[in-house]
Coordinates of C-alpha atoms and ligand atoms in Angstrom, one line a residue:
M1 CA -61.8 20.7 -44.9
N2 CA -61.2 17.5 -43.0
K3 CA -59.4 17.4 -39.7
A4 CA -57.1 14.5 -38.8
I5 CA -53.7 14.2 -37.2
G6 CA -50.5 15.7 -38.7
V7 CA -47.9 13.0 -38.3
S8 CA -45.2 14.4 -40.7
P9 CA -45.0 18.2 -41.0
G10 CA -45.0 20.3 -44.2
I11 CA -47.5 21.2 -46.9
A12 CA -48.3 19.2 -50.1
I13 CA -50.5 20.3 -53.0
G14 CA -51.3 17.8 -55.7
R15 CA -53.6 15.3 -57.3
A16 CA -54.8 12.3 -55.2
Y17 CA -53.9 8.8 -56.1
V18 CA -56.3 6.6 -54.3
L19 CA -55.1 3.2 -53.4
T20 CA -57.8 0.6 -52.7
S21 CA -56.1 -2.1 -50.6
S22 CA -54.3 -4.7 -52.5
E23 CA -57.1 -6.8 -54.0
Q24 CA -55.4 -10.0 -54.8
H25 CA -57.4 -12.9 -56.0
I26 CA -56.9 -15.8 -53.7
P27 CA -57.7 -19.1 -55.3
E28 CA -60.0 -21.3 -53.2
R29 CA -58.7 -24.9 -53.4
T30 CA -59.7 -28.0 -51.5
M31 CA -56.7 -30.1 -50.5
R32 CA -56.1 -33.7 -49.7
D33 CA -54.0 -34.7 -46.7
A34 CA -51.5 -36.2 -49.1
D35 CA -50.8 -32.7 -50.6
L36 CA -50.0 -31.2 -47.2
T37 CA -46.2 -31.7 -47.3
E38 CA -46.0 -30.3 -50.9
E39 CA -48.2 -27.3 -50.0
L40 CA -46.1 -26.6 -46.9
D41 CA -42.9 -26.7 -49.0
R42 CA -44.4 -24.0 -51.2
V43 CA -45.0 -21.8 -48.1
V44 CA -41.4 -22.4 -46.9
A45 CA -40.1 -21.5 -50.4
G46 CA -42.2 -18.4 -50.3
I47 CA -40.7 -17.5 -46.9
H48 CA -37.2 -17.9 -48.4
Q49 CA -38.0 -15.6 -51.3
S50 CA -39.6 -13.1 -49.1
R51 CA -36.6 -13.2 -46.8
S52 CA -34.1 -12.3 -49.6
E53 CA -36.4 -9.6 -50.8
L54 CA -36.7 -8.1 -47.4
E55 CA -32.9 -8.3 -46.8
S56 CA -32.2 -6.4 -50.1
I57 CA -34.9 -3.7 -49.2
R58 CA -33.2 -3.4 -45.8
S59 CA -29.8 -2.7 -47.3
D60 CA -31.2 -0.3 -49.8
I61 CA -33.0 1.7 -47.1
R62 CA -29.9 1.6 -44.9
E63 CA -28.0 3.3 -47.6
L64 CA -30.8 5.6 -48.7
I65 CA -32.3 6.8 -45.4
G66 CA -30.5 5.4 -42.4
E67 CA -30.0 2.6 -39.9
E68 CA -33.1 3.3 -37.8
E69 CA -35.5 3.2 -40.8
A70 CA -33.8 0.1 -42.1
G71 CA -34.4 -1.5 -38.8
I72 CA -38.1 -1.7 -39.6
F73 CA -37.3 -4.6 -41.9
N74 CA -35.7 -6.5 -39.0
A75 CA -39.2 -6.6 -37.5
H76 CA -40.6 -7.9 -40.8
L77 CA -37.9 -10.6 -40.9
A78 CA -38.7 -11.6 -37.4
I79 CA -42.4 -11.9 -38.1
L80 CA -41.7 -13.9 -41.3
E81 CA -39.4 -16.3 -39.5
D82 CA -41.5 -16.7 -36.4
P83 CA -42.3 -20.5 -36.2
I84 CA -45.6 -19.7 -34.6
F85 CA -46.7 -18.2 -37.9
L86 CA -45.7 -21.2 -40.0
N87 CA -47.3 -23.5 -37.4
E88 CA -50.6 -21.6 -37.7
V89 CA -50.5 -21.9 -41.5
R90 CA -49.9 -25.7 -41.2
E91 CA -52.8 -26.1 -38.7
I92 CA -55.2 -24.1 -40.8
M93 CA -54.4 -26.2 -43.9
K94 CA -54.8 -29.4 -42.0
L95 CA -58.0 -28.4 -40.2
R96 CA -59.8 -26.7 -43.1
S97 CA -58.2 -28.7 -46.0
I98 CA -57.5 -25.5 -47.9
G99 CA -54.6 -24.3 -50.1
A100 CA -51.5 -22.4 -48.9
E101 CA -52.7 -19.0 -50.1
Q102 CA -55.9 -19.1 -48.2
A103 CA -54.2 -20.5 -45.1
V104 CA -51.5 -17.7 -45.2
Q105 CA -54.2 -15.1 -45.6
Q106 CA -56.2 -16.5 -42.7
A107 CA -53.2 -16.8 -40.4
T108 CA -52.2 -13.2 -41.3
D109 CA -55.7 -11.9 -40.5
K110 CA -55.7 -13.8 -37.2
F111 CA -52.4 -12.4 -35.9
A112 CA -53.0 -8.9 -37.3
N113 CA -56.5 -8.8 -35.7
M114 CA -55.0 -9.8 -32.4
F115 CA -52.6 -6.9 -32.5
E116 CA -55.3 -4.5 -33.6
L117 CA -57.3 -5.3 -30.5
L118 CA -54.5 -4.3 -28.2
D119 CA -54.8 -1.2 -26.1
D120 CA -51.5 0.2 -27.2
D121 CA -50.8 2.4 -30.2
Y122 CA -47.4 0.9 -30.8
M123 CA -48.7 -2.7 -30.7
R124 CA -51.7 -1.8 -32.9
E125 CA -49.4 -0.4 -35.5
R126 CA -47.5 -3.7 -35.6
A127 CA -50.7 -5.2 -37.2
D128 CA -49.7 -3.2 -40.3
D129 CA -46.3 -4.9 -40.2
I130 CA -47.9 -8.4 -40.0
R131 CA -50.3 -7.6 -42.9
D132 CA -47.4 -6.3 -44.9
V133 CA -45.4 -9.5 -44.4
G134 CA -48.5 -11.7 -45.1
N135 CA -49.0 -9.8 -48.4
R136 CA -45.4 -10.2 -49.4
L137 CA -45.6 -14.0 -48.8
L138 CA -48.9 -14.2 -50.7
K139 CA -47.3 -12.4 -53.6
H140 CA -44.7 -15.1 -53.9
L141 CA -47.2 -17.9 -53.5
L142 CA -49.4 -16.4 -56.2
G143 CA -46.3 -16.1 -58.5
D144 CA -46.8 -12.3 -58.8
T145 CA -43.4 -10.8 -59.3
G146 CA -44.6 -7.2 -59.6
V147 CA -45.1 -4.8 -56.7
L148 CA -47.9 -5.4 -54.3
L149 CA -49.5 -2.1 -55.1
P150 CA -51.2 -1.1 -58.4
E151 CA -49.2 0.9 -60.9
M152 CA -48.4 4.4 -59.7
P153 CA -48.7 7.4 -62.0
A154 CA -45.5 7.3 -64.0
D155 CA -44.4 10.9 -64.3
E156 CA -46.9 12.9 -62.4
P157 CA -46.3 13.8 -58.8
Y158 CA -49.1 12.6 -56.6
I159 CA -50.5 12.5 -53.0
L160 CA -51.2 8.9 -51.9
V161 CA -54.5 8.3 -50.3
S162 CA -55.0 4.9 -48.7
K163 CA -56.7 3.3 -45.7
E164 CA -53.2 2.4 -44.6
V165 CA -49.7 2.5 -46.0
T166 CA -47.3 -0.2 -44.7
P167 CA -43.6 0.5 -44.4
S168 CA -42.7 -1.9 -47.3
G169 CA -45.6 -0.5 -49.3
F170 CA -44.0 2.8 -48.8
V171 CA -40.6 1.4 -50.0
N172 CA -42.3 -0.2 -53.0
L173 CA -43.7 3.1 -54.0
G174 CA -40.4 4.8 -53.7
P175 CA -40.2 8.5 -52.7
H176 CA -40.0 9.5 -56.4
N177 CA -43.0 11.7 -57.3
L178 CA -44.6 11.2 -53.9
L179 CA -45.7 14.6 -52.6
G180 CA -47.7 13.6 -49.5
I181 CA -49.6 10.8 -47.8
V182 CA -53.1 10.6 -46.3
T183 CA -54.2 7.6 -44.4
A184 CA -57.1 6.5 -42.2
M185 CA -55.0 4.3 -40.1
G186 CA -51.7 4.9 -38.3
G187 CA -50.4 7.5 -35.8
K188 CA -47.3 9.5 -35.0
T189 CA -45.4 6.4 -33.8
S190 CA -46.2 4.3 -36.9
H191 CA -43.1 3.3 -38.9
T192 CA -44.5 4.8 -42.1
A193 CA -44.8 8.2 -40.3
I194 CA -41.2 7.8 -39.0
M195 CA -40.0 7.3 -42.6
A196 CA -42.2 10.0 -44.1
R197 CA -40.7 12.5 -41.5
A198 CA -37.2 11.2 -42.3
M199 CA -37.8 11.9 -46.0
G200 CA -39.6 15.3 -45.5
I201 CA -42.9 14.0 -47.0
P202 CA -46.0 15.6 -45.3
M203 CA -48.4 13.1 -43.9
V204 CA -51.8 13.2 -42.3
S205 CA -53.3 10.1 -40.6
G206 CA -56.5 9.3 -38.7
L207 CA -58.8 10.6 -41.5
D208 CA -62.4 9.2 -41.0
T209 CA -62.6 6.2 -43.4
R210 CA -66.0 7.4 -44.7
L211 CA -64.4 10.7 -45.7
Q212 CA -61.4 8.9 -47.1
R213 CA -63.7 6.9 -49.4
T214 CA -65.2 10.1 -50.9
I215 CA -61.7 11.1 -52.2
Q216 CA -61.3 10.1 -55.9
S217 CA -58.1 9.6 -57.8
G218 CA -57.4 12.9 -59.6
D219 CA -59.0 15.1 -57.0
L220 CA -56.9 18.1 -56.1
L221 CA -55.7 17.9 -52.5
I222 CA -54.0 20.1 -50.0
V223 CA -52.3 18.2 -47.2
D224 CA -51.3 20.3 -44.2
G225 CA -49.0 18.1 -42.1
D226 CA -48.5 20.8 -39.5
A227 CA -52.2 21.3 -38.7
G228 CA -53.4 17.8 -39.7
L229 CA -55.8 19.2 -42.3
I230 CA -56.8 17.8 -45.7
W231 CA -58.6 20.0 -48.2
V232 CA -60.4 18.2 -51.2
N233 CA -60.8 20.2 -54.4
P234 CA -60.1 23.5 -52.7
D235 CA -60.9 26.7 -54.5
G236 CA -58.2 28.6 -56.4
G237 CA -57.9 31.2 -53.6
L238 CA -57.0 28.6 -51.0
V239 CA -54.5 26.9 -53.3
E240 CA -52.8 30.2 -53.8
E241 CA -52.8 30.9 -50.1
Y242 CA -51.1 27.5 -49.4
Q243 CA -48.7 28.0 -52.3
H244 CA -47.6 31.2 -50.6
R245 CA -47.2 29.3 -47.3
I246 CA -45.0 26.8 -49.0
E247 CA -42.9 29.5 -50.5
K248 CA -42.7 31.3 -47.1
L249 CA -41.7 28.1 -45.3
E250 CA -39.0 27.5 -47.9
E251 CA -37.7 31.1 -47.6
E252 CA -37.7 30.8 -43.8
R253 CA -35.8 27.5 -43.9
H254 CA -33.4 29.0 -46.3
S255 CA -32.9 32.2 -44.3
L256 CA -32.2 30.2 -41.2
Q257 CA -29.1 28.8 -42.8
E258 CA -27.5 32.2 -42.4
I259 CA -27.4 31.9 -38.6
I260 CA -25.7 28.5 -38.5
S261 CA -22.4 30.1 -37.7
Y262 CA -23.7 32.7 -35.2
P263 CA -22.9 32.0 -31.6
P264 CA -26.0 31.2 -29.5
V265 CA -25.9 34.4 -27.6
T266 CA -28.7 36.9 -26.7
Q267 CA -28.5 40.6 -27.7
D268 CA -27.1 41.4 -24.3
G269 CA -24.4 38.7 -24.5
R270 CA -25.9 35.7 -22.6
R271 CA -25.0 32.3 -24.0
L272 CA -27.3 29.3 -24.0
E273 CA -26.1 26.1 -25.7
I274 CA -28.6 24.7 -28.2
L275 CA -28.1 21.0 -28.8
A276 CA -29.9 18.2 -30.6
N277 CA -32.0 15.2 -29.4
I278 CA -31.3 12.2 -31.6
S279 CA -32.2 8.6 -31.8
S280 CA -30.0 7.2 -34.6
L281 CA -26.7 7.8 -36.4
S282 CA -28.5 9.2 -39.4
E283 CA -30.2 11.8 -37.2
L284 CA -26.7 12.6 -35.9
D285 CA -25.5 13.2 -39.5
R286 CA -28.5 15.5 -40.1
S287 CA -27.7 17.5 -36.9
I288 CA -24.1 17.9 -38.0
E289 CA -25.3 19.0 -41.5
E290 CA -27.5 21.6 -39.8
G291 CA -24.4 22.9 -37.8
V292 CA -25.8 21.8 -34.4
P293 CA -22.8 21.8 -32.1
G294 CA -23.6 18.7 -30.0
V295 CA -26.1 16.2 -28.7
G296 CA -27.9 16.8 -25.4
L297 CA -29.9 13.6 -25.6
F298 CA -29.2 10.4 -27.5
R299 CA -32.3 8.2 -27.0
T300 CA -30.4 4.9 -27.2
E301 CA -33.6 2.8 -26.8
F302 CA -34.4 3.4 -30.5
L303 CA -31.4 1.4 -31.4
F304 CA -33.1 -1.5 -29.7
M305 CA -36.4 -1.2 -31.6
D306 CA -37.4 -3.0 -34.8
R307 CA -35.0 -5.8 -34.4
S308 CA -35.5 -9.3 -33.2
S309 CA -32.8 -9.5 -30.5
V310 CA -30.8 -7.3 -28.1
P311 CA -27.8 -5.7 -29.9
G312 CA -24.6 -7.2 -28.4
E313 CA -21.8 -5.2 -26.7
E314 CA -19.7 -5.0 -29.9
E315 CA -22.6 -3.8 -32.0
Q316 CA -23.6 -1.1 -29.5
Y317 CA -20.0 -0.1 -29.0
E318 CA -19.5 0.3 -32.8
I319 CA -22.5 2.6 -33.0
Y320 CA -21.6 4.7 -29.9
R321 CA -17.9 4.9 -31.1
E322 CA -19.0 6.1 -34.5
A323 CA -21.1 8.8 -32.8
V324 CA -18.2 9.9 -30.7
E325 CA -15.8 10.0 -33.7
K326 CA -18.3 12.0 -35.8
H327 CA -18.8 14.4 -33.0
R328 CA -15.1 15.3 -32.6
G329 CA -15.2 16.4 -29.0
N330 CA -18.6 18.2 -29.1
P331 CA -21.0 17.5 -26.3
L332 CA -22.6 14.0 -26.5
V333 CA -25.0 12.7 -23.9
F334 CA -25.9 9.0 -24.1
R335 CA -29.1 8.2 -22.2
A336 CA -29.2 4.7 -20.8
L337 CA -32.0 2.5 -22.2
D338 CA -35.3 4.1 -21.5
I339 CA -37.9 1.4 -22.3
G340 CA -41.2 0.5 -21.0
G341 CA -44.3 2.8 -20.9
D342 CA -45.1 3.5 -24.6
K343 CA -41.6 2.3 -25.7
A344 CA -42.0 -1.5 -26.0
I345 CA -39.3 -3.8 -27.3
S346 CA -40.9 -6.9 -28.7
Y347 CA -38.1 -9.3 -27.6
I348 CA -37.7 -7.9 -24.1
A349 CA -40.5 -9.5 -22.1
L350 CA -42.2 -7.0 -19.8
P351 CA -45.3 -7.7 -17.8
E352 CA -48.7 -6.6 -19.0
E353 CA -49.5 -3.5 -17.1
E354 CA -52.7 -1.6 -16.3
N355 CA -50.8 1.7 -16.2
P356 CA -47.5 1.4 -18.1
S357 CA -46.4 5.0 -17.5
L358 CA -46.4 4.4 -13.8
G359 CA -45.0 0.9 -14.2
L360 CA -41.8 -0.9 -15.0
R361 CA -39.9 1.8 -17.0
A362 CA -36.5 3.1 -17.7
V363 CA -34.1 2.8 -14.7
R364 CA -36.6 0.5 -13.0
I365 CA -36.0 -2.0 -15.8
L366 CA -32.2 -1.3 -15.9
L367 CA -32.1 -2.3 -12.2
T368 CA -34.2 -5.5 -12.7
R369 CA -32.4 -6.4 -16.0
K370 CA -28.9 -5.6 -15.0
D371 CA -27.6 -7.9 -17.7
L372 CA -29.0 -5.4 -20.3
F373 CA -27.7 -2.5 -18.3
R374 CA -24.2 -3.9 -17.9
I375 CA -23.8 -4.7 -21.7
Q376 CA -24.9 -1.2 -22.6
L377 CA -22.7 0.4 -20.0
R378 CA -19.6 -1.6 -21.2
A379 CA -20.3 -0.4 -24.8
I380 CA -20.8 3.3 -23.7
L381 CA -17.8 3.4 -21.4
R382 CA -15.6 1.8 -24.1
A383 CA -16.9 4.5 -26.6
G384 CA -15.8 7.1 -24.0
A385 CA -12.2 6.1 -24.7
H386 CA -12.5 7.8 -28.1
G387 CA -13.8 11.2 -26.9
P388 CA -15.7 13.1 -24.2
I389 CA -19.2 11.8 -23.5
R390 CA -21.7 11.9 -20.7
L391 CA -24.0 9.2 -19.4
L392 CA -27.6 10.0 -18.4
L393 CA -29.9 7.9 -16.3
P394 CA -33.6 8.0 -17.1
M395 CA -36.6 8.4 -14.7
V396 CA -34.7 8.2 -11.4
G397 CA -37.2 8.8 -8.6
S398 CA -35.3 7.9 -5.4
L399 CA -31.7 8.1 -4.0
E400 CA -31.7 4.4 -3.6
E401 CA -32.2 3.9 -7.3
L402 CA -29.5 6.4 -8.1
R403 CA -27.1 4.8 -5.8
E404 CA -27.8 1.3 -7.0
A405 CA -27.4 2.4 -10.7
K406 CA -24.1 4.2 -9.8
A407 CA -22.9 1.0 -8.0
V408 CA -23.5 -0.9 -11.2
I409 CA -21.6 1.7 -13.3
Q410 CA -18.7 1.5 -10.8
D411 CA -18.6 -2.3 -11.0
V412 CA -18.6 -2.3 -14.8
K413 CA -15.8 0.2 -14.8
Q414 CA -13.8 -2.1 -12.5
E415 CA -14.6 -5.0 -14.7
L416 CA -13.2 -3.2 -17.8
Q417 CA -10.2 -2.1 -15.8
D418 CA -9.5 -5.7 -14.7
E419 CA -9.8 -6.9 -18.3
G420 CA -7.5 -4.1 -19.5
I421 CA -10.1 -2.7 -21.9
A422 CA -9.8 1.0 -22.8
H423 CA -12.7 3.0 -21.4
D424 CA -13.5 6.4 -19.8
P425 CA -13.1 5.9 -16.0
A426 CA -14.3 9.4 -15.3
I427 CA -17.4 9.6 -17.4
P428 CA -19.8 12.3 -16.0
V429 CA -23.0 10.6 -14.8
G430 CA -26.2 12.7 -14.7
M431 CA -29.8 12.0 -14.2
M432 CA -33.0 13.0 -15.9
I433 CA -35.3 15.2 -13.7
E434 CA -38.6 13.9 -14.9
V435 CA -40.2 12.4 -11.8
P436 CA -41.7 15.0 -9.4
A437 CA -40.0 13.3 -6.5
A438 CA -36.6 13.9 -8.1
A439 CA -37.4 17.6 -8.7
M440 CA -38.5 17.9 -5.1
L441 CA -35.3 16.3 -3.8
A442 CA -33.1 18.0 -6.3
D443 CA -30.8 19.4 -3.6
L444 CA -30.1 15.9 -2.4
F445 CA -29.6 14.4 -5.8
A446 CA -27.4 17.3 -6.9
R447 CA -24.7 16.1 -4.4
E448 CA -24.5 12.7 -6.0
V449 CA -24.6 13.4 -9.8
D450 CA -22.5 15.4 -12.2
F451 CA -25.4 17.1 -14.1
F452 CA -29.1 17.3 -14.4
S453 CA -31.2 17.1 -17.5
I454 CA -34.8 18.2 -17.1
G455 CA -37.2 16.0 -19.1
T456 CA -40.3 18.2 -19.4
N457 CA -42.3 15.6 -21.4
D458 CA -42.5 13.2 -18.5
L459 CA -42.3 15.9 -15.8
V460 CA -45.5 17.5 -17.1
Q461 CA -47.2 14.2 -17.3
Y462 CA -46.4 13.2 -13.8
V463 CA -46.8 16.6 -12.1
L464 CA -50.2 17.1 -13.7
A465 CA -51.3 13.5 -13.7
V466 CA -52.0 13.8 -17.4
D467 CA -51.1 10.9 -19.7
R468 CA -48.9 12.3 -22.4
M469 CA -50.2 9.7 -24.9
N470 CA -53.9 10.2 -24.3
E471 CA -55.7 12.5 -26.7
A472 CA -58.7 12.7 -24.5
V473 CA -56.7 14.7 -21.9
A474 CA -54.4 16.5 -24.3
A475 CA -55.9 19.9 -23.4
L476 CA -54.8 19.3 -19.8
Y477 CA -51.2 18.7 -20.8
E478 CA -50.0 22.1 -19.9
P479 CA -46.2 22.7 -19.8
Y480 CA -46.7 26.3 -18.7
H481 CA -48.6 25.2 -15.6
P482 CA -47.3 27.1 -12.5
A483 CA -46.6 23.8 -10.7
V484 CA -44.3 22.7 -13.5
L485 CA -42.6 26.1 -13.5
R486 CA -41.9 25.9 -9.7
L487 CA -40.4 22.4 -10.0
I488 CA -38.1 23.5 -12.8
R489 CA -37.1 26.5 -10.7
S490 CA -36.3 24.4 -7.6
T491 CA -34.3 22.0 -9.8
T492 CA -32.2 24.7 -11.4
Q493 CA -31.6 26.4 -8.0
A494 CA -30.5 23.1 -6.4
A495 CA -28.1 22.5 -9.3
Q496 CA -26.6 26.0 -9.0
Q497 CA -26.1 25.7 -5.3
A498 CA -24.3 22.4 -5.8
G499 CA -22.3 23.8 -8.7
I500 CA -23.5 21.3 -11.3
P501 CA -24.7 22.1 -14.8
V502 CA -28.4 21.8 -15.7
G503 CA -29.9 21.3 -19.1
V504 CA -33.4 20.8 -20.5
C505 CA -34.2 18.0 -23.1
G506 CA -38.0 17.8 -23.2
E507 CA -40.1 19.1 -26.1
L508 CA -40.6 22.4 -24.3
A509 CA -37.0 23.2 -25.0
G510 CA -37.9 23.3 -28.7
D511 CA -40.6 26.0 -28.2
P512 CA -39.0 29.4 -28.7
F513 CA -41.6 30.9 -26.5
A514 CA -40.1 29.1 -23.5
L515 CA -36.7 30.7 -23.8
P516 CA -37.3 33.3 -21.1
I517 CA -37.7 30.4 -18.6
W518 CA -34.2 29.0 -19.4
L519 CA -32.6 32.4 -19.6
G520 CA -34.3 33.6 -16.5
L521 CA -33.3 30.5 -14.5
G522 CA -29.7 30.3 -15.8
V523 CA -30.0 26.9 -17.5
H524 CA -26.8 25.9 -19.3
E525 CA -28.0 24.0 -22.3
I526 CA -31.3 23.1 -24.0
S527 CA -31.7 20.2 -26.5
M528 CA -34.5 19.5 -29.0
S529 CA -35.3 17.8 -32.3
V530 CA -32.9 18.9 -35.0
Q531 CA -35.6 20.8 -37.0
S532 CA -36.2 23.1 -34.0
C533 CA -32.6 24.0 -33.4
L534 CA -32.3 26.9 -35.9
P535 CA -35.7 28.4 -35.2
V536 CA -34.9 28.4 -31.4
K537 CA -31.5 29.9 -32.1
K538 CA -33.1 32.6 -34.2
A539 CA -35.4 33.6 -31.3
L540 CA -32.5 33.4 -28.9
I541 CA -30.2 35.8 -30.8
G542 CA -33.1 38.3 -31.1
C543 CA -34.0 38.5 -27.4
S544 CA -32.6 40.2 -24.3
A545 CA -31.7 38.1 -21.3
E546 CA -32.5 41.0 -19.0
R547 CA -36.1 41.2 -20.3
C548 CA -36.4 37.4 -20.0
E549 CA -35.3 37.5 -16.4
A550 CA -37.9 40.1 -15.6
A551 CA -40.6 38.2 -17.5
L552 CA -39.8 35.0 -15.7
L553 CA -39.8 36.6 -12.3
A554 CA -43.3 37.9 -13.0
A555 CA -44.4 34.5 -14.4
L556 CA -43.2 32.8 -11.2
G557 CA -45.7 34.8 -9.3
C558 CA -48.7 33.7 -11.4
S559 CA -51.3 31.2 -10.4
T560 CA -52.5 30.0 -13.8
A561 CA -50.9 28.8 -17.1
A562 CA -52.7 31.6 -19.0
E563 CA -51.1 34.2 -16.7
V564 CA -47.7 32.5 -17.0
R565 CA -47.9 32.7 -20.8
E566 CA -49.0 36.4 -20.6
Q567 CA -46.1 37.3 -18.5
L568 CA -43.6 35.4 -20.6
S569 CA -44.9 37.1 -23.7
L570 CA -43.8 40.4 -22.3
A571 CA -40.2 39.3 -22.8
W572 CA -40.9 39.4 -26.6
E573 CA -42.3 42.9 -26.7
E574 CA -40.2 45.6 -28.2
A575 CA -38.4 47.6 -25.5
Ligands
PEP1 C1 -38.7 13.7 -21.4 O1 -39.4 13.0 -20.7 O2 -38.9 15.0 -21.4 C2 -37.7 13.2 -22.3 C3 -36.8 14.0 -22.9 O3 -37.6 11.8 -22.4 P1 -38.6 11.0 -23.4 O4 -39.4 12.0 -24.2 O5 -37.7 10.1 -24.2 O6 -39.5 10.3 -22.4
MG2 MG1 -38.8 10.9 -20.4

């Protein structure tokens, strides 16, 4: 058994197909200065061909999977058309008197290596994108019209094993017959992982390259995307065990469909709204299909990723309006752009930071880049003319910040009013409670906003001083820490005293075990990834609010996370 990181959940059992990285033969040619122009023309022609190919892949993916995933190819187009790349190729050819193919390969290696050295998972994963674009261009220069990857097994389903799988390599493979993916490189934020999740293909990354090399094509594999495990040539007993697990998972998923129409109410009649967290319109479609009655958090920053420029007001307005129309009056909370930290946007220049989670993030950026904030506000407010929506401000830490952001909102409303443009002048404005200072001053903030949404992901990180992205301190990232619990309680109390609703949108909301906290504290709504909505609803309708209240009261008196968990577990014991 090999342990790695599960980046797309589910279990796959099947034969390995091992992909050695595309071994293309690059001709070594010596060039004369007189050939330079002609050779450069070939590169430019290759760029044109690659562009049309990428554009057609992008439109296929848009139709097949969704807008967010199609956006990956905007990033590829941006790399392809970056003049710095072409310049580098020209310089290499001139300096080393070599042919276009070798020069393209060397320029690709240079830029990809630069990204690989960066101390940021997201940026490191962009190296895959650069190599992918370089390979595509090489394919055209070499006159190879086939796919970049060797032939896949024609009819037999397989598990792909490769050092890395680039997003367009993934597209070239096609989801047909692809049971699972195992890679050495890549992480949860890699685009390939995003696409694998979107298509329900289990994937495990981070497998030691030495181990990966020991896997042969034809080996039987079990890929456990939940636990991040890979079994090579497992014995029959284990295969049977995993087959049972697959059947059980399918049965569970199927049986959950029954509760779609049930109200989200406990056995003793307490209601708790269960909403979705989404980051694209395709996820919204999926949440509607799953019968989720609203969106508690639309992470709008994902609409800004994998493109080469800021989406304009009209483009944003169209997306937000479509979401409002699809939602037909159900709750819909748009969070203003929450970038910075781990969420970098290539075309929005942000300073290099030693400590990005404590740096220029979220509302701090919105207030320094009011141009971006105002465009987004105009688009959201205009979408509000088509149905009820709410606006959520990320990472507010002081009243000054809140007041400044509200002043901008007021000003933009006035501007729309003066221009006679339809919008929602009474949009409820809420704030994330994810900075400890905001939780501590929740009573003061509650007088100045229309609702709170507790972001436990960041709240835990900041209260416990534990980087949520750093695997070395992952064991210290403890959402059930009594300090976290106290801040959640003081926030909900402040909201109740001020008479404003309070929701929870961090990952903790998707953990059914945490339900006694929300029921015990009187939270109005919780929101989570779409896949978690039905399992959490199932737990909710099976529990008693009264028992949850008692368990929470006991948990609030605890001094360690282990004790908190023990007390909360009592809520689940049979009466
Ligand atoms: C949170 O911090 O809990 C949250 C929901 O926001 P994000 O995960 O996008 O930072
Ligand atoms: Mg957050």
